[in-house]
mmCIF file of C-alpha atoms in Angstrom:
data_model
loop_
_atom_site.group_PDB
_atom_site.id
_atom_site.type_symbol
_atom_site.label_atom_id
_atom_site.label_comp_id
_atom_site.label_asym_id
_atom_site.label_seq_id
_atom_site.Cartn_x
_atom_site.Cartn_y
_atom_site.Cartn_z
ATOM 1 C CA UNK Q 1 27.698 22.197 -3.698
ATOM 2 C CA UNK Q 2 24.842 19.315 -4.121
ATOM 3 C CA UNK Q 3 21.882 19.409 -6.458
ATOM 4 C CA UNK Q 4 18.801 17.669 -6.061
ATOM 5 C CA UNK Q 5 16.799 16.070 -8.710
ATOM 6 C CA UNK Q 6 13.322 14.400 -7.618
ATOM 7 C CA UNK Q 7 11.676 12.161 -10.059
ATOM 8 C CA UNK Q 8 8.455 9.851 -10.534
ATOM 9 C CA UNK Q 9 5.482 12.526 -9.152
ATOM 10 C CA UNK Q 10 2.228 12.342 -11.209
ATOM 11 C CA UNK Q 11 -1.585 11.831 -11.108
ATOM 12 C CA UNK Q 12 -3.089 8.519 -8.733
ATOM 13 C CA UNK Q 13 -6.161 7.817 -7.511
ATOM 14 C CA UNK Q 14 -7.041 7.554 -3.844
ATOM 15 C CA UNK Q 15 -5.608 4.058 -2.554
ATOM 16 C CA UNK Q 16 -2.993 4.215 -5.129
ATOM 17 C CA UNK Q 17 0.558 4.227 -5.492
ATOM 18 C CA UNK Q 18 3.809 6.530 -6.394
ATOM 19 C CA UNK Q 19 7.054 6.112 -5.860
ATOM 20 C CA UNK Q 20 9.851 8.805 -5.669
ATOM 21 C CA UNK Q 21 13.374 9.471 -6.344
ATOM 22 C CA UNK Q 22 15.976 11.677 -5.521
ATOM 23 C CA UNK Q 23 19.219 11.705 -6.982
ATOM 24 C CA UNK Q 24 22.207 13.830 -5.191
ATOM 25 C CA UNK Q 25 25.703 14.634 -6.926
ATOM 26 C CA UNK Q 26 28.112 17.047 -6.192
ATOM 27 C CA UNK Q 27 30.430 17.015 -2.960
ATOM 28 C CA UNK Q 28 28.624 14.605 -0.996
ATOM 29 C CA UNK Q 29 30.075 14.328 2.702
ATOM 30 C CA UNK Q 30 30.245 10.867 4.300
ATOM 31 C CA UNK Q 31 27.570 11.182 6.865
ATOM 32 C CA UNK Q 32 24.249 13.126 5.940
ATOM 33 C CA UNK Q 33 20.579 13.598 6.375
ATOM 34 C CA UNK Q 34 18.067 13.233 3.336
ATOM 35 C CA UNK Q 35 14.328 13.804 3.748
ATOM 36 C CA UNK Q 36 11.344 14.089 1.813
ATOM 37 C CA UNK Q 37 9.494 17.444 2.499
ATOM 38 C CA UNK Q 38 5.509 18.148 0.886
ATOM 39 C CA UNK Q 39 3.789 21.635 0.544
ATOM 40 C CA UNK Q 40 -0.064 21.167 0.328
ATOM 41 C CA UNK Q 41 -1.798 23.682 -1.552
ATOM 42 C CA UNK Q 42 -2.367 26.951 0.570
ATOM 43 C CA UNK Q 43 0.202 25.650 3.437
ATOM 44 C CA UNK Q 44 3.147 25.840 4.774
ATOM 45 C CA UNK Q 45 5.898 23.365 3.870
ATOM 46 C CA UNK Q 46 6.154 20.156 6.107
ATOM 47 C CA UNK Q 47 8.111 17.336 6.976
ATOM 48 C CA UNK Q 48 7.046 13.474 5.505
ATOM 49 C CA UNK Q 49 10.221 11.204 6.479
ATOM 50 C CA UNK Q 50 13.955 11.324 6.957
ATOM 51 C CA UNK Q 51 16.476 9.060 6.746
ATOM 52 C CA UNK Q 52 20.454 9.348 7.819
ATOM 53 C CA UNK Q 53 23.743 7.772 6.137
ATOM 54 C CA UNK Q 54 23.034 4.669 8.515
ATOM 55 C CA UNK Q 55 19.475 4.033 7.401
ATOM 56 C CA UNK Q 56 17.427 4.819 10.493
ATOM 57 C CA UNK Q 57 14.456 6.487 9.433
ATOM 58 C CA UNK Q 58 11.857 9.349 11.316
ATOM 59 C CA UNK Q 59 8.219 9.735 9.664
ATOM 60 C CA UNK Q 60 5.593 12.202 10.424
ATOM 61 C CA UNK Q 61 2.577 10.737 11.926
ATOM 62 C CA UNK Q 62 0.069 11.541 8.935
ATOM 63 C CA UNK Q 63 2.158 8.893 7.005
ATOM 64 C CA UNK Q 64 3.424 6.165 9.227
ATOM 65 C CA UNK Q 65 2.207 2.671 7.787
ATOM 66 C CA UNK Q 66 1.349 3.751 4.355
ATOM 67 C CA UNK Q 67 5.075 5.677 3.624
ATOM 68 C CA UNK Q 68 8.101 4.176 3.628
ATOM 69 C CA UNK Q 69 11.491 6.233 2.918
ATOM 70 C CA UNK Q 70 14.761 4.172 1.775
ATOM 71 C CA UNK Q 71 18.278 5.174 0.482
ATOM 72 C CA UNK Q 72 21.114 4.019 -1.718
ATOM 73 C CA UNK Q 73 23.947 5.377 -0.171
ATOM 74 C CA UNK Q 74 26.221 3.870 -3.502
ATOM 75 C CA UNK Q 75 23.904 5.594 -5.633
ATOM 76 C CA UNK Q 76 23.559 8.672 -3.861
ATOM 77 C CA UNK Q 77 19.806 8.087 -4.239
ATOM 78 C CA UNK Q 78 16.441 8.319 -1.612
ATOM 79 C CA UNK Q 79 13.515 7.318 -2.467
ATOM 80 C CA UNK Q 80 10.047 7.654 -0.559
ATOM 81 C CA UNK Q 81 7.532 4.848 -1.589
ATOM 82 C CA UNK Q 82 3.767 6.304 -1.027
ATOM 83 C CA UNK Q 83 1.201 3.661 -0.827
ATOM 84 C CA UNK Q 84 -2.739 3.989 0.236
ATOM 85 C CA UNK Q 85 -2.342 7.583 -1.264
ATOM 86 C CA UNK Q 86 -5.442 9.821 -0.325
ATOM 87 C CA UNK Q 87 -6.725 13.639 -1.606
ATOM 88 C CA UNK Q 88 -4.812 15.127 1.532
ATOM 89 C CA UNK Q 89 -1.518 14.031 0.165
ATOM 90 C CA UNK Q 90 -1.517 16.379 -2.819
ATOM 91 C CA UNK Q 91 1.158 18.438 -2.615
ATOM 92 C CA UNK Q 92 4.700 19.683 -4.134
ATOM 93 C CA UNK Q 93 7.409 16.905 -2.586
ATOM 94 C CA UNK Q 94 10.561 18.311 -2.234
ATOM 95 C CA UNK Q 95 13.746 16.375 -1.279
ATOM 96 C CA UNK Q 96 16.665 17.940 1.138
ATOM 97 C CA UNK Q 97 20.089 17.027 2.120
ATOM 98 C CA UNK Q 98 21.910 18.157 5.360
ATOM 99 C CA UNK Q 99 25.653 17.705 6.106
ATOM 100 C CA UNK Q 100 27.989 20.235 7.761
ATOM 101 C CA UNK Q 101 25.191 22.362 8.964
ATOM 102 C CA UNK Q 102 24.642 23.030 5.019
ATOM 103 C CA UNK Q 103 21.176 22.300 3.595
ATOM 104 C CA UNK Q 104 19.972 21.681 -0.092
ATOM 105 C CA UNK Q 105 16.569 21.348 -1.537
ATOM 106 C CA UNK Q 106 15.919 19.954 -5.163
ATOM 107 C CA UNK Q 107 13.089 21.702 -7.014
ATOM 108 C CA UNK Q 108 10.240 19.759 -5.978
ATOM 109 C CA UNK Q 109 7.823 17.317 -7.540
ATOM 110 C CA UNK Q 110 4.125 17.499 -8.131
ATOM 111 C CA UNK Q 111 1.796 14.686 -6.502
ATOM 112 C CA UNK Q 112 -2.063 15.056 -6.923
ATOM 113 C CA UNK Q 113 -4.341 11.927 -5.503
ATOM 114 C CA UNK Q 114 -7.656 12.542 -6.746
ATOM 115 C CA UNK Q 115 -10.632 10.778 -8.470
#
């Protein structure tokens, strides 16, 4: 089993900046995938940037040049650095791990951009 525990959500303005963390434990296998999901308000859940054991990185196009997603692989930590934040990226961030076809979500945390 893995659990999930994101960290460092909150309130920023428009052109601001967050930065957050997810920590893994349990049995984590030597290769893996860790993302960084969001769920706006009112829609479905959605893909923001992944990341594999060897550090090569996918981002959705909404977030390219402002995101950047990075990993500790020691730590068993990801992290997803949000600058240039606007209203449209308010949502409920979740982070996943896949390995072995398994996946695991932490709980989620809140980030609202607004003025």
């Amino acid at each position: 089993q893995v659990q999930l525990v994101e960290s460092g959500g909150g309130l920023v303005q428009p052109g601001g900046s967050l930065r957050l963390s997810c920590a893994a434990s349990g049995t984590i296998i030597g290769f893996n995938l860790m993302g960084w999901y969001r769920q706006p308000p009112g829609k479905e859940r959605e893909l923001v940037a992944i990341i594999n054991s060897y550090s090569t990185t996918n981002y959705a196009d909404s977030v390219k040049g402002r995101f950047t997603i990075a990993r500790d692989n020691a730590k068993n930590m990801a992290y997803l650095q949000m600058n240039d934040l606007q209203p449209e990226d308010t949502a409920v961030y979740y982070c996943k791990l896949s390995q072995r076809g398994n996946n695991y979500w932490g709980k989620g945390a809140q980030v609202t951009v607004s003025s």
